[in-house]
PDB file of C-alpha atoms in Angstrom:
ATOM      1  CA  MET Z1451      10.914  -8.423 -24.792  1.00 62.00           C
ATOM      2  CA  THR Z1452      10.029  -9.444 -21.246  1.00 82.00           C
ATOM      3  CA  GLU Z1453       6.502 -10.248 -20.366  1.00 92.00           C
ATOM      4  CA  PRO Z1454       4.501  -7.325 -18.871  1.00 96.00           C
ATOM      5  CA  HIS Z1455       4.003  -7.243 -15.163  1.00 98.00           C
ATOM      6  CA  ASP Z1456       0.373  -7.436 -14.130  1.00 98.00           C
ATOM      7  CA  LEU Z1457       1.401  -4.770 -11.463  1.00 98.00           C
ATOM      8  CA  VAL Z1458       4.091  -2.320 -10.718  1.00 98.00           C
ATOM      9  CA  THR Z1459       3.728  -0.774  -7.358  1.00 98.00           C
ATOM     10  CA  MET Z1460       6.098   2.357  -6.875  1.00 98.00           C
ATOM     11  CA  GLY Z1461       6.908   4.278  -3.375  1.00 98.00           C
ATOM     12  CA  ARG Z1462       7.592   3.407   0.568  1.00 97.00           C
ATOM     13  CA  VAL Z1463       9.753   0.459   1.608  1.00 98.00           C
ATOM     14  CA  SER Z1464      11.014  -0.506   4.929  1.00 98.00           C
ATOM     15  CA  VAL Z1465      12.222  -3.128   7.121  1.00 98.00           C
ATOM     16  CA  ASP Z1466       9.459  -3.886   9.829  1.00 97.00           C
ATOM     17  CA  ILE Z1467      10.621  -4.604  13.402  1.00 97.00           C
ATOM     18  CA  TYR Z1468       7.862  -6.010  15.233  1.00 96.00           C
ATOM     19  CA  PRO Z1469       7.966  -6.875  18.845  1.00 96.00           C
ATOM     20  CA  ASP Z1470       7.311 -10.801  19.926  1.00 95.00           C
ATOM     21  CA  GLN Z1471       5.740  -9.619  22.903  1.00 95.00           C
ATOM     22  CA  VAL Z1472       2.199  -8.279  22.499  1.00 94.00           C
ATOM     23  CA  GLY Z1473       0.711  -5.955  24.817  1.00 96.00           C
ATOM     24  CA  ARG Z1474       4.236  -4.516  25.923  1.00 97.00           C
ATOM     25  CA  PRO Z1475       5.575  -0.651  25.184  1.00 97.00           C
ATOM     26  CA  LEU Z1476       8.740  -0.981  23.191  1.00 97.00           C
ATOM     27  CA  GLU Z1477      10.790  -0.270  25.883  1.00 97.00           C
ATOM     28  CA  ASP Z1478       9.825  -3.372  27.746  1.00 98.00           C
ATOM     29  CA  VAL Z1479       9.740  -5.597  24.690  1.00 97.00           C
ATOM     30  CA  GLU Z1480      12.671  -8.175  24.818  1.00 97.00           C
ATOM     31  CA  SER Z1481      12.732  -9.579  21.283  1.00 98.00           C
ATOM     32  CA  PHE Z1482      11.510  -8.628  17.583  1.00 97.00           C
ATOM     33  CA  GLY Z1483      11.011 -10.045  14.201  1.00 95.00           C
ATOM     34  CA  LYS Z1484      12.344  -8.747  11.104  1.00 96.00           C
ATOM     35  CA  TYR Z1485       9.854  -8.327   7.910  1.00 97.00           C
ATOM     36  CA  LEU Z1486       9.863  -6.858   4.767  1.00 98.00           C
ATOM     37  CA  GLY Z1487       7.473  -3.643   4.809  1.00 97.00           C
ATOM     38  CA  GLY Z1488       6.143  -0.514   3.145  1.00 97.00           C
ATOM     39  CA  SER Z1489       2.594  -0.215   1.844  1.00 96.00           C
ATOM     40  CA  PRO Z1490       3.220  -0.188  -1.940  1.00 98.00           C
ATOM     41  CA  THR Z1491       6.005  -2.940  -1.491  1.00 98.00           C
ATOM     42  CA  ASN Z1492       3.334  -5.113   0.803  1.00 98.00           C
ATOM     43  CA  VAL Z1493       0.762  -4.772  -1.940  1.00 98.00           C
ATOM     44  CA  ALA Z1494       3.215  -5.959  -4.686  1.00 98.00           C
ATOM     45  CA  VAL Z1495       3.716  -9.064  -2.482  1.00 98.00           C
ATOM     46  CA  ALA Z1496       0.136  -9.718  -1.676  1.00 98.00           C
ATOM     47  CA  ALA Z1497      -0.686  -9.558  -5.529  1.00 98.00           C
ATOM     48  CA  ALA Z1498       2.382 -11.967  -6.175  1.00 98.00           C
ATOM     49  CA  ARG Z1499       0.581 -14.397  -3.801  1.00 98.00           C
ATOM     50  CA  TYR Z1500      -2.308 -14.762  -6.051  1.00 98.00           C
ATOM     51  CA  GLY Z1501       0.166 -15.501  -9.007  1.00 98.00           C
ATOM     52  CA  ARG Z1502       0.150 -11.974 -10.312  1.00 98.00           C
ATOM     53  CA  ARG Z1503       3.657 -11.001 -11.944  1.00 98.00           C
ATOM     54  CA  ALA Z1504       4.157  -8.065  -9.865  1.00 98.00           C
ATOM     55  CA  ALA Z1505       7.478  -5.461  -9.305  1.00 98.00           C
ATOM     56  CA  VAL Z1506       7.976  -2.642  -7.076  1.00 98.00           C
ATOM     57  CA  ILE Z1507       9.997   0.770  -7.764  1.00 98.00           C
ATOM     58  CA  THR Z1508      11.539   1.726  -4.901  1.00 98.00           C
ATOM     59  CA  ARG Z1509      15.014   2.737  -3.264  1.00 98.00           C
ATOM     60  CA  THR Z1510      17.081   1.488  -0.438  1.00 98.00           C
ATOM     61  CA  GLY Z1511      20.263   2.042   1.465  1.00 98.00           C
ATOM     62  CA  ASP Z1512      23.298   0.572   0.380  1.00 98.00           C
ATOM     63  CA  ASP Z1513      23.608  -1.533   3.230  1.00 98.00           C
ATOM     64  CA  PRO Z1514      22.639  -5.161   4.998  1.00 98.00           C
ATOM     65  CA  PHE Z1515      18.652  -3.751   5.360  1.00 98.00           C
ATOM     66  CA  GLY Z1516      19.017  -2.970   1.448  1.00 98.00           C
ATOM     67  CA  ARG Z1517      20.311  -6.550   0.862  1.00 98.00           C
ATOM     68  CA  TYR Z1518      17.382  -7.978   3.114  1.00 98.00           C
ATOM     69  CA  VAL Z1519      14.738  -6.101   1.137  1.00 98.00           C
ATOM     70  CA  HIS Z1520      15.950  -7.674  -2.433  1.00 98.00           C
ATOM     71  CA  LYS Z1521      16.625 -11.031  -0.979  1.00 98.00           C
ATOM     72  CA  ALA Z1522      12.673 -11.055   0.638  1.00 98.00           C
ATOM     73  CA  LEU Z1523      11.239  -9.563  -2.808  1.00 98.00           C
ATOM     74  CA  LYS Z1524      12.855 -12.288  -4.505  1.00 98.00           C
ATOM     75  CA  GLU Z1525      11.364 -14.717  -2.046  1.00 98.00           C
ATOM     76  CA  TYR Z1526       7.892 -13.738  -2.433  1.00 98.00           C
ATOM     77  CA  GLY Z1527       8.068 -13.733  -6.054  1.00 98.00           C
ATOM     78  CA  VAL Z1528       8.179 -10.144  -6.660  1.00 98.00           C
ATOM     79  CA  ASP Z1529      10.340  -8.518  -9.485  1.00 98.00           C
ATOM     80  CA  ASP Z1530      13.536  -6.419  -7.800  1.00 98.00           C
ATOM     81  CA  ARG Z1531      14.849  -5.084 -10.808  1.00 98.00           C
ATOM     82  CA  PHE Z1532      13.736  -1.413 -10.050  1.00 98.00           C
ATOM     83  CA  VAL Z1533      15.060  -1.300  -6.678  1.00 98.00           C
ATOM     84  CA  THR Z1534      17.959   0.540  -6.345  1.00 98.00           C
ATOM     85  CA  PRO Z1535      20.491   2.083  -3.611  1.00 98.00           C
ATOM     86  CA  VAL Z1536      21.108   5.437  -2.409  1.00 98.00           C
ATOM     87  CA  PRO Z1537      24.537   5.827  -0.895  1.00 96.00           C
ATOM     88  CA  GLY Z1538      24.938   7.752   2.205  1.00 97.00           C
ATOM     89  CA  LEU Z1539      21.099   6.808   3.235  1.00 98.00           C
ATOM     90  CA  PRO Z1540      19.924   4.091   5.374  1.00 98.00           C
ATOM     91  CA  THR Z1541      17.339   1.886   4.697  1.00 98.00           C
ATOM     92  CA  PRO Z1542      14.194   2.823   6.813  1.00 98.00           C
ATOM     93  CA  LEU Z1543      12.938   0.640   9.827  1.00 98.00           C
ATOM     94  CA  ALA Z1544       9.559   1.028  11.228  1.00 97.00           C
ATOM     95  CA  PHE Z1545       8.867  -0.145  14.738  1.00 97.00           C
ATOM     96  CA  CYS Z1546       5.260  -1.008  15.783  1.00 96.00           C
ATOM     97  CA  GLU Z1547       3.697  -1.332  19.440  1.00 96.00           C
ATOM     98  CA  ILE Z1548       0.833  -4.350  19.460  1.00 96.00           C
ATOM     99  CA  PHE Z1549      -2.155  -3.371  21.635  1.00 96.00           C
ATOM    100  CA  PRO Z1550      -5.020  -5.369  19.887  1.00 95.00           C
ATOM    101  CA  PRO Z1551      -7.740  -4.959  18.839  1.00 92.00           C
ATOM    102  CA  ASP Z1552      -7.181  -1.263  17.877  1.00 92.00           C
ATOM    103  CA  ASP Z1553      -4.085   0.348  19.011  1.00 95.00           C
ATOM    104  CA  PHE Z1554      -0.896  -0.284  16.985  1.00 96.00           C
ATOM    105  CA  PRO Z1555       1.366   3.042  17.216  1.00 95.00           C
ATOM    106  CA  LEU Z1556       4.175   3.131  14.487  1.00 94.00           C
ATOM    107  CA  TYR Z1557       7.541   4.598  14.712  1.00 96.00           C
ATOM    108  CA  PHE Z1558       9.180   5.390  11.380  1.00 96.00           C
ATOM    109  CA  TYR Z1559      13.019   5.693  11.170  1.00 97.00           C
ATOM    110  CA  ARG Z1560      13.447   7.298   8.035  1.00 96.00           C
ATOM    111  CA  TYR Z1561      16.187   9.845   8.345  1.00 94.00           C
ATOM    112  CA  PRO Z1562      17.916  12.295   7.321  1.00 95.00           C
ATOM    113  CA  LYS Z1563      15.689  11.353   4.674  1.00 97.00           C
ATOM    114  CA  ALA Z1564      14.320   7.887   3.049  1.00 98.00           C
ATOM    115  CA  PRO Z1565      15.690   6.800   0.184  1.00 98.00           C
ATOM    116  CA  ASP Z1566      12.175   5.906  -1.534  1.00 98.00           C
ATOM    117  CA  LEU Z1567      11.809   9.637  -1.684  1.00 98.00           C
ATOM    118  CA  GLU Z1568      15.063   9.607  -3.797  1.00 98.00           C
ATOM    119  CA  ILE Z1569      12.982   7.940  -6.858  1.00 98.00           C
ATOM    120  CA  ARG Z1570      14.190   9.913  -9.891  1.00 98.00           C
ATOM    121  CA  PRO Z1571      11.937  10.711 -12.932  1.00 98.00           C
ATOM    122  CA  ASP Z1572      15.063  10.021 -15.252  1.00 97.00           C
ATOM    123  CA  GLU Z1573      15.525   6.640 -14.031  1.00 95.00           C
ATOM    124  CA  LEU Z1574      12.312   5.399 -14.353  1.00 98.00           C
ATOM    125  CA  ASP Z1575      11.387   2.654 -16.980  1.00 97.00           C
ATOM    126  CA  LEU Z1576       8.542   4.194 -18.607  1.00 97.00           C
ATOM    127  CA  ASP Z1577       8.364   1.177 -20.971  1.00 97.00           C
ATOM    128  CA  ALA Z1578       7.919  -1.150 -18.286  1.00 97.00           C
ATOM    129  CA  ILE Z1579       5.615   1.072 -16.405  1.00 98.00           C
ATOM    130  CA  GLY Z1580       3.438   1.961 -19.734  1.00 97.00           C
ATOM    131  CA  ARG Z1581       3.054  -1.671 -20.387  1.00 97.00           C
ATOM    132  CA  ALA Z1582       1.988  -2.837 -16.973  1.00 98.00           C
ATOM    133  CA  ARG Z1583      -1.605  -3.575 -16.533  1.00 98.00           C
ATOM    134  CA  ILE Z1584      -1.763  -1.583 -13.147  1.00 98.00           C
ATOM    135  CA  VAL Z1585       0.304   0.948 -11.716  1.00 98.00           C
ATOM    136  CA  TRP Z1586       0.068   1.699  -7.962  1.00 98.00           C
ATOM    137  CA  ALA Z1587       1.263   4.921  -6.334  1.00 98.00           C
ATOM    138  CA  THR Z1588       0.650   6.447  -3.065  1.00 98.00           C
ATOM    139  CA  VAL Z1589       0.245  10.112  -1.636  1.00 98.00           C
ATOM    140  CA  THR Z1590       3.099   9.528   0.582  1.00 97.00           C
ATOM    141  CA  GLY Z1591       5.287   9.483  -2.344  1.00 98.00           C
ATOM    142  CA  LEU Z1592       4.101  12.974  -3.385  1.00 98.00           C
ATOM    143  CA  SER Z1593       5.647  14.264   0.129  1.00 98.00           C
ATOM    144  CA  GLN Z1594       8.994  15.232  -1.207  1.00 97.00           C
ATOM    145  CA  GLU Z1595      10.723  15.679  -4.598  1.00 98.00           C
ATOM    146  CA  PRO Z1596      12.381  13.749  -6.607  1.00 98.00           C
ATOM    147  CA  SER Z1597       9.711  11.182  -5.717  1.00 98.00           C
ATOM    148  CA  ARG Z1598       6.692  13.607  -6.086  1.00 98.00           C
ATOM    149  CA  GLU Z1599       7.604  14.390  -9.864  1.00 98.00           C
ATOM    150  CA  ALA Z1600       8.399  10.783 -10.578  1.00 98.00           C
ATOM    151  CA  THR Z1601       5.172   9.430  -8.907  1.00 98.00           C
ATOM    152  CA  LEU Z1602       3.007  11.921 -11.114  1.00 98.00           C
ATOM    153  CA  LEU Z1603       4.954  10.766 -14.127  1.00 98.00           C
ATOM    154  CA  ALA Z1604       4.394   7.281 -13.506  1.00 98.00           C
ATOM    155  CA  LEU Z1605       0.900   7.669 -12.848  1.00 97.00           C
ATOM    156  CA  GLY Z1606       0.761   9.629 -16.394  1.00 96.00           C
ATOM    157  CA  ALA Z1607       2.634   6.941 -18.454  1.00 95.00           C
ATOM    158  CA  ARG Z1608       0.434   4.175 -17.683  1.00 90.00           C
ATOM    159  CA  THR Z1609      -1.980   2.889 -20.368  1.00 92.00           C
ATOM    160  CA  GLY Z1610      -3.816   0.322 -18.123  1.00 95.00           C
ATOM    161  CA  HIS Z1611      -5.375   1.092 -14.667  1.00 97.00           C
ATOM    162  CA  ALA Z1612      -3.467   3.713 -12.494  1.00 98.00           C
ATOM    163  CA  VAL Z1613      -4.265   3.245  -8.854  1.00 98.00           C
ATOM    164  CA  ILE Z1614      -3.618   6.139  -6.305  1.00 98.00           C
ATOM    165  CA  ASP Z1615      -3.636   5.000  -2.654  1.00 98.00           C
ATOM    166  CA  LEU Z1616      -4.448   7.986  -0.514  1.00 98.00           C
ATOM    167  CA  ASP Z1617      -2.005   6.748   2.033  1.00 96.00           C
ATOM    168  CA  TYR Z1618      -1.419   9.877   4.463  1.00 96.00           C
ATOM    169  CA  ARG Z1619       1.043   9.710   7.094  1.00 93.00           C
ATOM    170  CA  PRO Z1620       1.221  13.575   8.360  1.00 95.00           C
ATOM    171  CA  MET Z1621       4.714  12.665  10.197  1.00 92.00           C
ATOM    172  CA  LEU Z1622       6.414  12.062   6.811  1.00 92.00           C
ATOM    173  CA  TRP Z1623       5.388  15.543   5.248  1.00 96.00           C
ATOM    174  CA  ASP Z1624       7.574  18.648   5.927  1.00 93.00           C
ATOM    175  CA  ASP Z1625       4.034  20.330   5.310  1.00 95.00           C
ATOM    176  CA  PRO Z1626       0.964  18.360   5.800  1.00 96.00           C
ATOM    177  CA  GLY Z1627      -1.018  21.318   4.377  1.00 96.00           C
ATOM    178  CA  GLU Z1628       0.416  20.549   0.890  1.00 97.00           C
ATOM    179  CA  ALA Z1629      -1.268  17.036   0.756  1.00 98.00           C
ATOM    180  CA  PRO Z1630      -4.427  17.955  -0.630  1.00 98.00           C
ATOM    181  CA  HIS Z1631      -3.114  19.824  -3.511  1.00 98.00           C
ATOM    182  CA  TRP Z1632      -0.822  17.128  -4.634  1.00 98.00           C
ATOM    183  CA  ALA Z1633      -3.373  14.373  -3.851  1.00 98.00           C
ATOM    184  CA  GLY Z1634      -5.643  16.366  -6.277  1.00 98.00           C
ATOM    185  CA  ARG Z1635      -2.804  16.078  -8.796  1.00 98.00           C
ATOM    186  CA  ALA Z1636      -2.503  12.424  -8.547  1.00 98.00           C
ATOM    187  CA  LEU Z1637      -6.350  11.714  -8.633  1.00 98.00           C
ATOM    188  CA  GLU Z1638      -6.127  13.519 -12.073  1.00 98.00           C
ATOM    189  CA  ARG Z1639      -4.080  10.942 -13.555  1.00 97.00           C
ATOM    190  CA  ALA Z1640      -5.618   8.037 -11.590  1.00 98.00           C
ATOM    191  CA  THR Z1641      -8.350   5.154 -12.628  1.00 98.00           C
ATOM    192  CA  VAL Z1642      -8.966   4.160  -9.468  1.00 98.00           C
ATOM    193  CA  ALA Z1643      -8.382   5.866  -5.708  1.00 98.00           C
ATOM    194  CA  VAL Z1644      -8.462   3.978  -2.577  1.00 98.00           C
ATOM    195  CA  GLY Z1645      -8.759   5.381   0.929  1.00 98.00           C
ATOM    196  CA  ASN Z1646      -9.870   5.452   4.189  1.00 97.00           C
ATOM    197  CA  LEU Z1647     -12.436   8.063   6.045  1.00 97.00           C
ATOM    198  CA  GLU Z1648      -9.427  10.617   7.124  1.00 97.00           C
ATOM    199  CA  GLU Z1649      -7.457   9.926   3.911  1.00 98.00           C
ATOM    200  CA  CYS Z1650     -10.924  10.933   1.740  1.00 98.00           C
ATOM    201  CA  ALA Z1651     -11.023  14.050   3.924  1.00 98.00           C
ATOM    202  CA  VAL Z1652      -7.271  15.011   3.472  1.00 98.00           C
ATOM    203  CA  ALA Z1653      -7.852  14.320  -0.531  1.00 98.00           C
ATOM    204  CA  VAL Z1654     -11.218  15.827  -1.418  1.00 98.00           C
ATOM    205  CA  GLY Z1655     -12.408  17.305   1.858  1.00 98.00           C
ATOM    206  CA  GLU Z1656     -15.419  14.943   2.269  1.00 98.00           C
ATOM    207  CA  ARG Z1657     -15.513  12.221   5.108  1.00 96.00           C
ATOM    208  CA  GLU Z1658     -18.910  11.115   4.476  1.00 98.00           C
ATOM    209  CA  PRO Z1659     -18.353   7.894   2.611  1.00 98.00           C
ATOM    210  CA  GLU Z1660     -20.824   8.602  -0.324  1.00 98.00           C
ATOM    211  CA  ALA Z1661     -20.090  12.052  -0.556  1.00 98.00           C
ATOM    212  CA  ALA Z1662     -16.181  11.344  -0.706  1.00 98.00           C
ATOM    213  CA  ALA Z1663     -16.645   9.025  -3.489  1.00 98.00           C
ATOM    214  CA  ARG Z1664     -18.583  11.337  -5.510  1.00 98.00           C
ATOM    215  CA  ALA Z1665     -15.936  13.778  -4.812  1.00 98.00           C
ATOM    216  CA  ILE Z1666     -13.125  11.344  -5.871  1.00 98.00           C
ATOM    217  CA  LEU Z1667     -15.157  10.476  -8.967  1.00 98.00           C
ATOM    218  CA  ASP Z1668     -15.546  14.330  -9.920  1.00 98.00           C
ATOM    219  CA  ARG Z1669     -11.629  14.536  -9.904  1.00 97.00           C
ATOM    220  CA  GLY Z1670     -11.410  11.912 -12.782  1.00 97.00           C
ATOM    221  CA  PRO Z1671     -11.100   8.306 -11.425  1.00 98.00           C
ATOM    222  CA  GLY Z1672     -13.612   5.839 -12.650  1.00 98.00           C
ATOM    223  CA  LEU Z1673     -13.433   3.728  -9.345  1.00 98.00           C
ATOM    224  CA  ALA Z1674     -13.573   5.046  -5.926  1.00 98.00           C
ATOM    225  CA  ILE Z1675     -13.066   2.886  -3.136  1.00 98.00           C
ATOM    226  CA  VAL Z1676     -13.818   4.440   0.760  1.00 98.00           C
ATOM    227  CA  LYS Z1677     -12.643   2.160   3.764  1.00 98.00           C
ATOM    228  CA  MET Z1678     -14.778   2.656   6.456  1.00 97.00           C
ATOM    229  CA  GLY Z1679     -13.073   0.622   9.083  1.00 92.00           C
ATOM    230  CA  PRO Z1680     -15.754  -1.719  10.973  1.00 91.00           C
ATOM    231  CA  ASP Z1681     -18.423  -0.289   8.811  1.00 95.00           C
ATOM    232  CA  GLY Z1682     -16.831  -2.266   5.980  1.00 96.00           C
ATOM    233  CA  VAL Z1683     -16.184  -0.620   2.533  1.00 98.00           C
ATOM    234  CA  LEU Z1684     -18.033   1.509  -0.259  1.00 98.00           C
ATOM    235  CA  ALA Z1685     -17.055   1.288  -3.623  1.00 98.00           C
ATOM    236  CA  ALA Z1686     -18.472   3.381  -6.615  1.00 98.00           C
ATOM    237  CA  THR Z1687     -18.391   3.998 -10.138  1.00 98.00           C
ATOM    238  CA  ARG Z1688     -20.341   6.596 -12.020  1.00 97.00           C
ATOM    239  CA  GLU Z1689     -23.000   3.645 -12.850  1.00 97.00           C
ATOM    240  CA  GLU Z1690     -23.251   1.686  -9.561  1.00 97.00           C
ATOM    241  CA  THR Z1691     -22.447   1.892  -5.713  1.00 98.00           C
ATOM    242  CA  VAL Z1692     -21.670  -1.314  -3.553  1.00 98.00           C
ATOM    243  CA  ARG Z1693     -20.938  -1.863  -0.096  1.00 97.00           C
ATOM    244  CA  ALA Z1694     -19.430  -4.600   1.512  1.00 96.00           C
ATOM    245  CA  PRO Z1695     -19.707  -5.219   5.419  1.00 95.00           C
ATOM    246  CA  ALA Z1696     -16.354  -5.823   7.260  1.00 94.00           C
ATOM    247  CA  VAL Z1697     -15.447  -9.017   7.842  1.00 94.00           C
ATOM    248  CA  LYS Z1698     -15.109  -9.758  11.844  1.00 91.00           C
ATOM    249  CA  VAL Z1699     -12.037 -11.405  12.764  1.00 93.00           C
ATOM    250  CA  ASP Z1700      -9.717 -11.349  16.109  1.00 94.00           C
ATOM    251  CA  VAL Z1701      -7.442  -8.469  15.365  1.00 94.00           C
ATOM    252  CA  ALA Z1702      -3.639  -9.461  16.213  1.00 94.00           C
ATOM    253  CA  ASN Z1703      -2.262  -6.476  14.102  1.00 94.00           C
ATOM    254  CA  GLY Z1704      -4.210  -4.183  11.925  1.00 91.00           C
ATOM    255  CA  LEU Z1705      -1.174  -2.860  10.518  1.00 92.00           C
ATOM    256  CA  GLY Z1706      -1.025  -4.928   7.260  1.00 93.00           C
ATOM    257  CA  ALA Z1707      -4.660  -4.924   6.189  1.00 95.00           C
ATOM    258  CA  GLY Z1708      -4.893  -2.103   4.225  1.00 96.00           C
ATOM    259  CA  ASP Z1709      -2.128  -3.618   2.128  1.00 97.00           C
ATOM    260  CA  ALA Z1710      -3.734  -6.956   1.757  1.00 98.00           C
ATOM    261  CA  PHE Z1711      -6.689  -5.175   0.886  1.00 98.00           C
ATOM    262  CA  GLY Z1712      -5.201  -3.172  -1.888  1.00 98.00           C
ATOM    263  CA  GLY Z1713      -3.182  -6.555  -3.412  1.00 98.00           C
ATOM    264  CA  ALA Z1714      -6.574  -8.015  -3.454  1.00 98.00           C
ATOM    265  CA  VAL Z1715      -8.295  -5.138  -5.348  1.00 98.00           C
ATOM    266  CA  CYS Z1716      -5.330  -5.307  -7.836  1.00 98.00           C
ATOM    267  CA  HIS Z1717      -5.983  -9.128  -8.210  1.00 98.00           C
ATOM    268  CA  GLY Z1718     -10.024  -8.716  -8.776  1.00 98.00           C
ATOM    269  CA  LEU Z1719      -9.398  -5.834 -11.131  1.00 98.00           C
ATOM    270  CA  LEU Z1720      -6.943  -8.169 -13.172  1.00 98.00           C
ATOM    271  CA  ALA Z1721      -9.274 -10.912 -13.312  1.00 98.00           C
ATOM    272  CA  GLY Z1722     -12.312  -8.920 -14.326  1.00 98.00           C
ATOM    273  CA  TRP Z1723     -14.349  -9.561 -11.504  1.00 98.00           C
ATOM    274  CA  ASP Z1724     -17.934  -7.445 -10.823  1.00 97.00           C
ATOM    275  CA  LEU Z1725     -17.304  -4.626  -8.212  1.00 98.00           C
ATOM    276  CA  GLU Z1726     -19.183  -6.551  -5.449  1.00 97.00           C
ATOM    277  CA  ARG Z1727     -16.877  -9.322  -5.616  1.00 98.00           C
ATOM    278  CA  VAL Z1728     -13.831  -7.375  -5.817  1.00 98.00           C
ATOM    279  CA  ILE Z1729     -14.412  -5.370  -2.253  1.00 98.00           C
ATOM    280  CA  ALA Z1730     -15.831  -8.706  -0.696  1.00 97.00           C
ATOM    281  CA  PHE Z1731     -12.529 -10.703  -1.478  1.00 98.00           C
ATOM    282  CA  ALA Z1732     -10.421  -7.625  -0.685  1.00 98.00           C
ATOM    283  CA  GLY Z1733     -12.203  -7.237   2.484  1.00 97.00           C
ATOM    284  CA  ALA Z1734     -11.624 -10.751   3.470  1.00 97.00           C
ATOM    285  CA  ALA Z1735      -7.898 -10.452   2.373  1.00 98.00           C
ATOM    286  CA  GLY Z1736      -7.556  -7.675   4.948  1.00 97.00           C
ATOM    287  CA  ALA Z1737      -9.373  -9.368   7.643  1.00 97.00           C
ATOM    288  CA  ILE Z1738      -6.734 -12.299   7.570  1.00 97.00           C
ATOM    289  CA  VAL Z1739      -4.066 -10.559   7.708  1.00 97.00           C
ATOM    290  CA  ALA Z1740      -5.233  -8.399  10.477  1.00 96.00           C
ATOM    291  CA  SER Z1741      -5.341 -11.870  12.261  1.00 96.00           C
ATOM    292  CA  ARG Z1742      -1.837 -12.219  12.110  1.00 95.00           C
ATOM    293  CA  ILE Z1743       1.095 -10.232  13.320  1.00 91.00           C
ATOM    294  CA  ALA Z1744       2.962  -9.714  10.059  1.00 89.00           C
ATOM    295  CA  CYS Z1745       2.384  -7.795   7.323  1.00 89.00           C
ATOM    296  CA  SER Z1746       4.034  -9.272   4.051  1.00 94.00           C
ATOM    297  CA  ALA Z1747       4.517 -12.574   5.795  1.00 93.00           C
ATOM    298  CA  ALA Z1748       0.880 -12.756   6.360  1.00 95.00           C
ATOM    299  CA  MET Z1749      -0.450 -12.083   3.026  1.00 98.00           C
ATOM    300  CA  PRO Z1750      -3.118 -14.882   2.046  1.00 97.00           C
ATOM    301  CA  THR Z1751      -3.495 -17.109  -0.901  1.00 97.00           C
ATOM    302  CA  GLU Z1752      -6.628 -16.930  -3.022  1.00 97.00           C
ATOM    303  CA  ALA Z1753      -7.801 -20.374  -1.556  1.00 98.00           C
ATOM    304  CA  GLU Z1754      -7.405 -19.121   1.777  1.00 97.00           C
ATOM    305  CA  VAL Z1755      -9.305 -15.927   0.936  1.00 98.00           C
ATOM    306  CA  GLU Z1756     -12.042 -18.079  -0.707  1.00 97.00           C
ATOM    307  CA  ALA Z1757     -12.198 -20.176   2.367  1.00 97.00           C
ATOM    308  CA  LEU Z1758     -12.924 -17.465   4.852  1.00 96.00           C
ATOM    309  CA  LEU Z1759     -15.799 -16.105   2.445  1.00 96.00           C
ATOM    310  CA  ALA Z1760     -17.326 -19.534   2.338  1.00 95.00           C
ATOM    311  CA  GLU Z1761     -17.088 -19.702   6.060  1.00 93.00           C
ATOM    312  CA  ARG Z1762     -18.752 -16.550   6.440  1.00 88.00           C
ATOM    313  CA  ARG Z1763     -21.429 -17.133   3.890  1.00 88.00           C
ATOM    314  CA  ALA Z1764     -22.333 -20.496   5.532  1.00 86.00           C
ATOM    315  CA  GLY Z1765     -22.953 -18.478   9.057  1.00 72.00           C
TER     316      GLY Z1765
END
């Protein structure tokens, strides 16, 4: 029997096509870089950077970009055995524009349907999912069938932590009004929920951080993590509430920061750290990636994160 994974993530994958020229609209960009992308895929890469045994469950097109996904995952040390092709559907692409410090428009090319929404319940390795120490899934994975049923099945099959990333992108839903219902169904199966203020408002109808955390805890998870942008992070269990200030950096591209944060949260949970240390470390990891252009390729090592924290403590 193979060794259990520390982390199995599930859901979106893409090839990120990011401009080499900063501060230009796409029509004026002259050259691009190609990177592995998709939020849960990036979370797996982030955890692997900390030495964690990580895998991702997703699907690609049967095309060169799909082959690139496998190649990149292997290079980052992420197990790609649960990544399968869908004939007839192209591997998704994601383009962005980069206007620092806070404007990064995203353009998803996931037509006619993204293959990662074709993850099927009967194809899941429920033994591997059940043995994983953490299972990570996203609300976007609930936007269409059969991914919706597969996502809920995976969350329910875990024996360790089940994290639901409240990741909400209305353009990826045929009917965005359905998102609160399905987010609620996922929260019932989760032990941890992570989201920003907008995502919390969609999932539980609360935007004020402490009210949002309480509403999440009322749905079932034992830990609620609310990302508040420039105001930092609030994390709450039924026994304690802690806050961590935002780590200030010169932002190059904010798009990968949340995924770096997620991978770092998983690392801290796996290490058994106290809640204050988990969110301080995760906030610093997110800040490091925000200071870099890429997402997956920008994920830091533990030494880099600890160095930034030490620098901030020194003042």
